Structure formats: C-alpha cells, structure tokens
Amino acid sequence: MGSFTSIVYKEIKELIRDPKILFGVVLLPLLLYPLMGQGLQIGQESVQTAIKGAKFSVYSDDAGNIAGILVQYITTNNTVTNIQASGLEDALVKFKDSDTVAMVYVPNGYSQNITNGLRGHVKIYGNLKNLNIAEASGVDVAGSLVSIYNYYYSLAIINQLMEVTGELGSAAVVHDPLSISYASIIKGNVIEVAPSQITSLIMSQSIMLPIMVMMMVIFAIQMAATSIALEKEQKTLETLMTLPVGRFTILGGKLAGSVVIAIAGSISYMIGFGYYTSSAFSFAPQFTSVDLTGAGIGIQPMGYLLLGIVMFVTLISALALAISLAVFADSVRSAQSLTGVLIVPLIIPAMILMFSDIEMLPPAVQWIMLAIPYTHTMLATKAAFLGNYWIIIRSIGYISVFTVIVLWIAAKIFSTERIITARFSSFSFRKRKLAPPR
Amino acid sequence: MELAIDVRDLKKSFGDFEALKGASFKVDENEVFGLIGPNGAGKTTTLRILGTLISPTSGVAEVFGHEVVKEADAVRRILSYLPEDAGAYQYLSGEEYLRFMAGFYASKKETVEEMVQAGRDISGLGDRLKDRVNGYSKGMKRRLLLARALMIKPKLAILDEPTSGLDVIQAYHVRGMIKDYAEGMGVTVLVSSHNMLEVEYLCNRVALINEGKIISEGTPEELKTRYNAVNLEQVFMEATQLG
Ligand SMILES: Nc1ncnc2c1ncn2[C@@H]1O[C@H](COP(=O)(O)OP(=O)(O)OP(=O)(O)O)[C@@H](O)[C@H]1O
Ligand SMILES: [Mg+2]
C-alpha cells in the first residue's frame, strides 16, 4: 500500500469510528429533512384542527329585532357562548375568562342604524392567550362569519330594491359585477393555480434549504478542523511530519479521507432532501390535483445530479478552508472557535436568502453576497427547483475556483514549519515562559 | 567511524526570541547521546531541527552526512522521531497504529509484518495491542510510541523525554527497551531528559544545554570530574548556575 492510500485509509477509519462525525455528516441530513417535513405537516394540521374547533362568544347590547337576527345567525351551527352581561366591560371580563377565542360584540344602536338606512357596526374582540396562529385564525373565522352574513344581508336588500324598481338580473351580480380568477405561467406552461399559492410553497422551501446547507457546511468544517487539530492536540502530527512522506501527500490524504465522508454526506443530503420535497408537497392540499412536476416545478433528475455536485464542491471548499484555519490552532477547542468565525459568512446569506431574493437586494449587497461561496450553494438549490441549470453550473464553477485557491493556500501553509510552531492560543507557550526558574 | 549527528553553530529564533544561540555538538554512530538542560533551554528546538520539523535560522545540522534542510527526505528515511509527550490515533488499535506507521518504511507486506512483529515485541503490550488506543494508559501509549520509533530499525532515533510522566516501573521498562535496542541493533540514539539517573544509566555521552547554548559536553564520568560532582544532578546544578 502506498503512503497516500495508507493515509486516506487511516483517515477514513478514524472518521468513521468517530461517532460525532458519523452522526453529524451522514445521519443528521438523512434524519433531519424528513423530520422537518413531518414537523411542518404536523404543525399545519394542528393549526387546521384548532381553527375548526375554535369557539366564539357573542354579546349583544342591542335589544332590537335586527340585532337578534344577526345573533341567531351566528349561533346556529357554531359552538357559541351567548354572554349575558350588564355592559361591555362586564362582558369583556367574562369573555377573557372563557375558553373562546373571539367575541362578536353588537353595540347598542345597531338595529336603529339599519332601520334609519345607516351602517350597522359590529366589533370583534380576539382573546390572545398564547399568541399563536391558531388563535388569530379563530378570530378570522368569526370575522368571516359576519362577512358572510353581511353578504347575504346585502343580497336581501338588493333583492328588495330590485323588486321595487323592477330591475332584471340577480342580486349577486349587482353586488359583484366582476369576477376574477388567477392562473400562473411557469416556464411557459399555464397552470390554473394562483401565483401567490405557488410562491408560498416555494417560500417554505427557501426557508428550509439555506438552513440545511448551513448545517451541512458547519459540520464539514468542524469535521476537518477537528481532524487537523486533533493531530496537533494529540501530538500525532509531529510524528507524521517526520515520516518519509511528502507534506502534500499528507495534506492530500487527509483531504481525500474527508472527501469520502463528504460524498457520503452529500448522498445522504440528497436522499433526505428528496424525501423532504415529497412530503412538503403532500401537505399542500390545493396542489394535489395539479401535476406540478409536469408544469416544471419540482426537481428533475438533472437538477438532482447538479445539486449533488454543488453540495460536493461546497463541502470540499469548506474542508479546505477549515484545514487552512486549523493549522493555526493547537487544540480541538481553539480550532473550533477559530472555525466558528467561518459560520458568520454562512449565516448572513442564509438569513438574507430566507426572507428575500438575491435580485431584490441593492447591487452592492448583491455583490458582497455573491462573493461568499456559500451563497451560491443556497442559490443553486432554489435554481434546481426552477430548472435554471445555468445558475447551478455557475455556482459549481465559482465554488470550485474558490476551493482551488484555498487548497493552494492550505498546501503552502502545510509545507512550512508554521504547522508545528504556530500558536494562536499559545497557552502552553505562555505557561512555560511564566514558569519560575529553578 | 561515521558521524551520526553534526551540529554547527545552530541558531533559531521565534520572532524576536532567540531560542538557540549557536549550539554545536557531534554524535558518533552507535552512541546513546543525552541532551540535558533546564526547562526552555532549547532541547526540543534542537531535536525538532534534527527531526526536519523546523528549519534553523542559521547554522548547519547534518544527520549521517545529510543536511537536514536541503536533504530532508533523505534524513526522514533513516530517522525516527519521538516527540515530547506525543500521542497516537485514539480510534485506531495499537496494532493498526504500528501497521499504519510501518507502511511508510516498507512496501512489501512481509517487511511490514516483520516490523509490526518487532513493534509487538518491543512494546511488550501483548494482547492489549488489539484494543483501541483511547483505552491505553499513559505508560502504555509511551511504550507503543517507542515501539513505533524503534521497530523500523532507524539509523538514528531521536527521543524527546521518552520517560516523562511515567511511573518507576514503566520508566524502567522504557529505559530497558532503549538500551537493549541501541546495543542490540546498533541504532544511534539522541535523547533529551530531565532525569539525571536515567541519563547516567543510558548515555555514553552527554551535552548540557542552557539558554540556547551548549555549556559542557562529555561522558558522564568526564563531566563529574570536571565539575567535581558526585552525580550528574550536581553537575547540572553547578553548570547551569555558572551558565
Ligand atoms: N513555536 C514557538 N514559538 C515561540 N517560542 C517558542 C516556540 N517553541 C519554543 N519556543 C521557545 O523557545 C525556548 C526553547 O524551547 P524548547 O521547547 O526548545 O525548550 P526545552 O529545552 O525543550 O524545554 P522543556 O524542558 O520544558 O521541554 C523556550 O523559551 C520556548 O518558549
Ligand atoms: Mg522540550
């Protein structure tokens, strides 16, 4: 066995036997994506059931007949508590202590106003005990109930007027003379789905993807930095450097060993991602009748292949970067705090891309973002969705060039004595200098 | 007789700090040579230069006629270096570690296995070699590392404080390993140590180093007469105080 292969072999052996690495790089992406998919699904479903079961209260301060009809309408077919109180303040106290999420309040004068041809006013109070989406949606349900009543009430009034004037047609048409419907064009295909629905689906993806890329890269960085720093901390590197083997062979062997693990990481990332996409689509019920893959959203085999390559070069670049940095650390802990700095240029693009698109940013910010190689990884994932393969290829190109430069620097550092003498957290050094003379 | 080590006016600075200020000494083939001196004297720095790990700021260091900077590859082929408090890969077993290391010195499988067998014998760890290194005690690790350094039958073994941190029994065993090997295999050994008893027992010749300079050199007997001392410890005290 040659020196190179024996280093690679040893490196893989060590990495595989390290439970942290096996978990972080290979198992985590495999588990996390499906878990995130499941988590979203469970979240959505529980909001849905919470809305369905939402309970309201009604309090009417108006004894009139017209108000009575409204209260009766709301009460029918709904779980409604009719609050009996001496006044609004008393009613609000009772509402606050009830288990209902919304209270429809009909003030005094409602019936009077309507009889006089004025608008009747209704007020809805929401009881935000836990400040969650289900509560807010429950309030909306109460609101839409009143709106529906409003609509039919309006139709009834229109009908009466039409009878008087002898106008033709239906009340609904007079109420809404126009009707609107939406469709989207994606990559030249017209599909009968509202654009907002599609973007909200893509949005949910684009929040998850940067997080995932970020986690993968962070783990890879930690892995490589730990592998070098461990050699320094355990003082195995010194031995390694006195062996009859070139420094480039050592660096190459270490990198190649990490690459094998990185490949395993990319594959498990792709598998987890594929699973996630399928489960993410399944919880969007409005899409089940539409073949989105046929319309060009969703990832084609070519997209998966390119995405795999992007993930791979991303990981290599992270490994090379981590190795160059770890050279300056003399313990695993100091290596991890040094590489912790690398997490900043990862988190910033991830955060920005989660909530906006790169094209929407000011040009200067765009350039800064594009200079960070990991931005490209995140952009590529979105591009894979839309089938913009050129963007992915551009990402691969940029990250590769970056990687080559970093590798070159790493090799330079590795071939100097700095790898032995560099002491960033020069703890042992200071300790020795401070030792009292005997 | 060939010269195993020839160090001439060796200087090494770390930034502004001059760790070696022109050290010179020679080691003959088959000798066990001891480098002794207080903490921070420059022992490890000297050994690292000879071990091709760092390069001197000026001066010459040769190992069997090969210049350590220009002919580093040639030096690495004939040398074994045991760093100060070195470790082994914790996720490998002792035997895997020996085999991994032997792979760099031999390409034929039989030769590798011969070396591993030699390592087994030297270490005296027996069946424990099948266990992972992270379960080893300090003494066991040191014995494994020393076995690694000697199993390849280097022409020169550089051992930086081979027995530091070991209990009396482990240290005794390790010293025995070094002495047997040096005498039996004709390996030249350069050791640094803080244990004067050990130096007296192991070394044919000794150099005293202080503040980056060699202040005295000779056999333990010669040094004792020179400083009118009963043992090396006293020599050490006298010499470093005179500085
Ligand atoms: N990488 C480095 N950077 C800065 N100073 C260093 C470095 N390595 C060694 N030194 C300094 O050089 C001097 C000699 O160090 P060296 O390690 O050679 O001492 P030593 O004789 O081996 O001591 P010890 O007995 O404590 O092992 C010390 O003052 C040390 O602080
Ligand atoms: Mg030392």
XYZ file of C-alpha atoms in Angstrom, chain A:
438
model
C 0.000 0.000 0.000
C 1.374 3.413 -0.946
C 1.830 6.225 1.552
C -1.070 8.191 0.118
C -3.543 5.342 0.223
C -2.472 4.384 3.692
C -3.125 7.915 4.933
C -6.519 8.009 3.217
C -7.369 4.603 4.613
C -6.361 5.589 8.138
C -8.224 8.878 7.856
C -11.463 7.194 6.800
C -11.091 4.608 9.518
C -10.687 7.324 12.137
C -13.549 9.438 10.822
C -15.951 6.538 10.597
C -15.092 5.436 14.095
C -15.742 8.906 15.470
C -19.412 8.813 16.439
C -19.759 12.608 16.231
C -18.808 12.608 12.576
C -20.940 9.676 11.606
C -23.911 11.351 13.228
C -23.311 14.923 12.065
C -22.347 14.343 8.470
C -24.097 11.174 7.439
C -27.052 10.508 9.712
C -28.207 14.016 10.521
C -29.161 15.136 6.999
C -30.835 11.778 6.449
C -32.958 12.235 9.552
C -33.358 15.982 9.735
C -35.039 16.600 6.411
C -37.789 14.045 6.882
C -38.204 15.284 10.441
C -38.550 18.875 9.274
C -41.090 17.760 6.656
C -43.030 15.868 9.291
C -42.765 18.767 11.700
C -44.238 21.192 9.186
C -47.016 18.784 8.358
C -47.907 18.223 11.995
C -47.769 21.969 12.597
C -50.104 22.733 9.713
C -52.521 20.007 10.644
C -52.745 21.065 14.256
C -53.456 24.662 13.218
C -56.203 23.389 10.949
C -57.903 21.365 13.685
C -57.524 24.228 16.126
C -59.311 26.545 13.697
C -62.105 24.051 13.082
C -62.701 23.686 16.785
C -62.480 27.412 17.523
C -65.238 28.653 19.853
C -66.792 32.132 19.888
C -68.765 34.281 22.219
C -71.472 36.732 21.288
C -72.544 39.722 23.323
C -75.331 41.957 22.146
C -76.045 45.314 23.757
C -78.888 45.926 21.342
C -82.287 44.541 22.260
C -83.678 45.246 18.797
C -85.060 42.662 16.375
C -82.485 43.250 13.653
C -79.618 42.603 16.072
C -81.428 39.473 17.248
C -81.385 38.054 13.711
C -77.591 38.546 13.459
C -77.008 36.850 16.830
C -79.226 33.978 15.853
C -77.352 33.541 12.562
C -74.011 33.313 14.322
C -75.322 30.956 16.967
C -76.753 28.433 14.525
C -74.346 25.619 13.539
C -71.487 27.001 15.674
C -70.222 26.443 19.188
C -71.164 29.831 20.540
C -71.453 31.114 24.074
C -74.051 33.814 24.451
C -72.665 36.162 27.077
C -75.174 37.755 29.453
C -73.720 40.879 30.991
C -74.627 44.261 32.393
C -72.408 46.130 29.960
C -69.412 45.821 27.624
C -66.835 45.886 30.395
C -68.559 43.107 32.275
C -68.884 41.149 29.013
C -65.149 41.511 28.274
C -64.251 40.155 31.720
C -66.477 37.133 31.133
C -65.043 36.669 27.633
C -61.481 36.890 28.940
C -62.083 34.074 31.393
C -63.917 31.872 28.883
C -62.236 29.314 26.613
C -63.449 31.097 23.471
C -61.016 32.828 21.120
C -63.266 35.585 19.718
C -66.202 37.666 20.857
C -68.638 39.284 18.422
C -69.943 42.457 20.000
C -73.129 44.100 18.727
C -73.289 47.609 20.234
C -76.442 49.397 21.182
C -77.905 51.301 18.223
C -77.164 48.600 15.646
C -80.834 47.934 14.873
C -81.622 51.657 14.979
C -78.891 52.496 12.455
C -80.011 49.881 9.974
C -83.638 50.942 10.253
C -82.519 54.517 9.507
C -80.596 53.401 6.403
C -77.200 53.768 8.075
C -74.448 51.180 8.539
C -74.757 48.841 11.472
C -71.480 48.437 13.337
C -70.144 45.155 14.726
C -66.893 44.752 16.654
C -64.871 41.554 17.114
C -62.510 41.034 20.057
C -59.777 38.392 19.875
C -58.506 36.766 23.062
C -54.792 36.125 22.506
C -53.835 33.942 25.411
C -50.969 32.052 23.787
C -50.177 34.364 20.905
C -50.303 31.631 18.297
C -51.540 31.372 14.745
C -54.495 29.203 15.675
C -55.921 31.957 17.897
C -55.574 34.614 15.232
C -57.168 32.306 12.683
C -60.044 31.630 15.070
C -60.720 35.360 15.208
C -60.641 35.457 11.415
C -63.252 32.708 11.315
C -65.579 34.822 13.456
C -64.897 37.749 11.137
C -65.691 35.789 8.021
C -68.879 34.531 9.600
C -70.011 38.123 9.993
C -68.849 38.884 6.444
C -70.942 36.060 5.050
C -73.915 37.375 6.959
C -73.087 40.826 5.603
C -73.035 39.448 2.039
C -76.384 37.725 2.253
C -77.912 40.662 4.070
C -76.735 42.868 1.258
C -78.241 40.499 -1.312
C -81.538 40.578 0.538
C -81.570 44.382 0.491
C -80.650 44.449 -3.212
C -83.466 41.991 -3.925
C -85.965 44.220 -2.155
C -84.792 47.264 -4.110
C -84.879 45.363 -7.420
C -88.424 44.306 -6.745
C -89.389 47.915 -6.183
C -87.609 49.197 -9.324
C -88.411 46.104 -11.468
C -84.695 45.750 -12.430
C -83.660 42.492 -14.204
C -80.795 40.106 -13.259
C -79.718 38.680 -9.964
C -78.757 40.359 -6.728
C -75.367 38.558 -6.654
C -74.397 40.127 -9.989
C -75.373 43.579 -8.813
C -73.310 43.036 -5.672
C -70.245 41.806 -7.597
C -70.480 42.750 -11.254
C -66.997 41.389 -11.928
C -65.414 38.036 -11.121
C -61.656 37.408 -11.001
C -59.692 34.190 -11.303
C -55.930 33.555 -11.265
C -53.556 31.342 -13.206
C -49.758 31.151 -13.315
C -47.277 30.724 -16.115
C -44.204 28.811 -15.102
C -41.517 28.188 -17.695
C -44.027 28.722 -20.463
C -46.705 26.418 -19.070
C -50.021 27.857 -17.953
C -51.309 26.213 -14.815
C -54.593 27.004 -13.150
C -53.145 27.865 -9.751
C -52.857 31.317 -8.184
C -49.313 32.729 -8.213
C -49.479 33.501 -4.507
C -50.115 29.848 -3.729
C -47.072 28.765 -5.713
C -44.800 31.379 -4.175
C -45.900 30.490 -0.684
C -44.922 26.901 -1.422
C -41.539 27.943 -2.801
C -41.106 30.216 0.208
C -41.461 27.344 2.610
C -38.734 25.554 0.653
C -36.424 28.504 0.584
C -36.508 28.831 4.347
C -35.551 25.204 4.847
C -32.842 24.931 2.205
C -30.424 27.585 3.461
C -30.713 26.189 6.977
C -29.873 22.747 5.704
C -26.906 23.894 3.607
C -25.645 25.869 6.557
C -25.794 22.902 8.870
C -24.037 20.601 6.421
C -21.221 23.061 5.824
C -20.787 23.749 9.511
C -20.482 20.058 10.222
C -17.973 19.570 7.423
C -15.881 22.462 8.710
C -15.957 21.115 12.214
C -15.015 17.677 10.926
C -11.941 18.807 9.021
C -10.795 21.287 11.620
C -11.134 18.659 14.305
C -9.163 16.166 12.252
C -6.168 18.506 11.942
C -6.440 19.959 15.432
C -6.715 16.503 16.936
C -3.439 15.602 15.256
C -1.907 18.651 16.856
C -3.535 18.181 20.237
C -2.565 14.523 20.468
C 0.835 15.399 19.032
C 0.448 12.898 16.233
C 1.062 15.489 13.546
C 4.653 15.966 14.628
C 5.309 12.274 14.196
C 3.532 12.294 10.858
C 5.702 15.147 9.613
C 8.929 13.283 10.298
C 7.887 10.261 8.243
C 9.469 9.771 4.831
C 6.409 11.120 3.052
C 5.797 14.438 1.317
C 3.767 17.123 3.049
C 1.453 17.318 0.058
C 0.807 13.620 0.357
C -0.219 14.128 3.980
C -2.476 17.067 3.170
C -3.918 15.292 0.133
C -4.503 12.114 2.105
C -6.285 13.947 4.882
C -8.420 15.822 2.412
C -9.227 12.707 0.401
C -10.303 10.924 3.571
C -12.643 13.775 4.450
C -13.877 13.851 0.863
C -15.030 10.252 1.102
C -17.044 11.187 4.163
C -18.241 14.325 2.380
C -19.508 12.226 -0.526
C -21.423 10.067 1.896
C -22.736 13.301 3.417
C -23.847 14.679 0.022
C -25.602 11.449 -0.852
C -27.458 11.346 2.412
C -28.283 15.025 1.957
C -29.812 14.286 -1.458
C -31.803 11.355 -0.136
C -33.096 13.363 2.812
C -33.867 16.296 0.548
C -35.764 14.146 -1.939
C -37.848 12.767 0.871
C -38.472 16.199 2.295
C -39.617 17.644 -1.027
C -42.134 14.880 -1.497
C -43.534 15.293 1.992
C -43.501 19.090 1.703
C -45.674 18.916 -1.395
C -48.050 16.475 0.194
C -49.174 18.867 2.906
C -50.251 21.495 0.434
C -53.721 20.098 -0.363
C -54.562 22.648 -3.056
C -51.793 21.171 -5.211
C -52.758 17.556 -5.160
C -54.962 17.954 -8.220
C -52.263 19.765 -10.196
C -49.253 17.983 -11.625
C -46.545 20.376 -10.571
C -43.634 18.298 -11.784
C -45.242 18.249 -15.207
C -45.520 22.019 -15.026
C -41.828 22.332 -14.305
C -41.708 22.955 -10.567
C -40.066 20.254 -8.507
C -36.659 18.801 -9.199
C -35.823 16.783 -12.295
C -33.092 14.099 -12.309
C -30.703 16.562 -13.962
C -31.375 19.031 -11.166
C -30.665 16.394 -8.553
C -27.384 15.498 -10.229
C -26.214 19.117 -10.404
C -27.356 19.764 -6.861
C -25.319 16.780 -5.719
C -22.248 18.239 -7.431
C -22.859 21.642 -5.831
C -23.123 20.060 -2.408
C -19.939 18.113 -3.088
C -17.803 21.088 -4.150
C -19.259 23.116 -1.304
C -18.155 20.527 1.191
C -14.675 20.273 -0.321
C -14.236 24.028 -0.175
C -15.368 24.042 3.429
C -12.928 21.242 4.219
C -10.026 23.040 2.592
C -10.893 26.257 4.386
C -11.175 24.501 7.713
C -7.845 22.757 7.232
C -6.088 26.027 6.453
C -7.555 27.602 9.561
C -6.977 24.650 11.848
C -3.276 24.904 11.063
C -3.214 27.919 13.366
C -4.890 26.199 16.275
C -3.158 23.878 18.675
C -6.158 22.205 20.253
C -9.537 20.988 19.147
C -11.239 23.671 21.173
C -9.241 26.525 19.699
C -9.770 25.062 16.222
C -13.476 25.078 16.781
C -13.536 28.652 17.966
C -11.382 29.696 15.002
C -13.621 27.926 12.516
C -16.604 29.357 14.374
C -15.683 32.599 12.639
C -16.434 30.917 9.313
C -20.015 30.444 10.409
C -20.676 34.184 10.129
C -20.348 34.352 6.312
C -22.630 31.320 6.253
C -25.373 32.629 8.476
C -25.647 36.043 6.838
C -26.511 34.839 3.328
C -28.712 32.138 4.820
C -30.702 34.702 6.791
C -30.981 37.122 3.895
C -31.956 34.466 1.377
C -34.549 33.059 3.728
C -36.603 36.221 3.563
C -35.773 37.732 0.221
C -34.396 37.017 -3.199
C -30.929 37.993 -4.289
C -32.329 40.084 -7.176
C -34.300 42.245 -4.757
C -31.212 43.401 -2.856
C -29.260 46.593 -3.594
C -26.454 45.886 -6.109
C -23.642 46.408 -3.585
C -25.139 43.872 -1.197
C -25.703 41.509 -4.118
C -22.007 41.599 -4.998
C -20.927 41.005 -1.425
C -23.340 38.106 -1.170
C -22.126 36.617 -4.452
C -18.539 36.826 -3.269
C -19.366 34.412 -0.469
C -19.172 30.952 -1.985
C -21.881 29.508 0.225
C -24.420 31.976 -1.136
C -24.049 30.092 -4.398
C -24.870 26.812 -2.752
C -28.110 28.268 -1.471
C -28.954 29.927 -4.788
C -28.296 26.666 -6.586
C -30.822 24.831 -4.505
C -33.547 27.283 -5.440
C -32.442 27.241 -9.061
C -32.772 23.469 -9.098
C -36.442 23.915 -8.285
C -36.993 26.200 -11.216
C -34.719 24.226 -13.534
C -32.293 27.147 -14.022
C -29.357 24.845 -14.589
C -27.035 27.609 -15.756
C -27.185 29.195 -12.340
C -26.211 25.867 -10.799
C -23.327 25.426 -13.199
C -22.179 28.961 -12.417
C -22.310 28.062 -8.720
C -20.263 24.936 -9.283
C -17.709 26.947 -11.237
C -17.372 29.687 -8.654
C -17.141 27.367 -5.675
C -14.567 25.212 -7.495
C -12.333 28.180 -8.276
C -12.598 29.295 -4.663
C -11.733 25.789 -3.496
C -8.646 25.576 -5.682
C -7.361 28.876 -4.299
C -7.974 27.829 -0.713
C -6.343 24.459 -1.313
C -3.308 26.173 -2.721
C -3.049 28.332 0.387
C -3.545 25.300 2.628
C -0.757 23.453 0.824
C 1.538 26.447 1.182
C 0.916 26.679 4.905
C 1.283 22.949 5.294
C 4.701 22.914 3.724
C 6.148 25.481 6.129
C 7.128 24.894 9.738
C 4.200 27.044 10.800
C 2.073 23.956 11.139
C 4.332 22.868 14.000
C 5.147 26.210 15.570
C 2.002 28.313 15.050
C 0.387 29.004 18.380
C -2.745 31.089 18.232
C -3.997 30.049 21.616
C -0.397 29.915 22.776
C -1.356 28.544 26.133
C 1.453 26.056 26.607
C 3.917 28.654 25.404
C 2.898 31.273 27.959
C 2.765 28.694 30.701
C 6.325 27.692 30.018
C 7.616 31.236 29.906
C 5.962 32.065 33.175
C 7.348 29.021 34.925
C 9.587 30.172 37.774
C 13.269 29.430 37.305
C 14.569 26.616 39.465
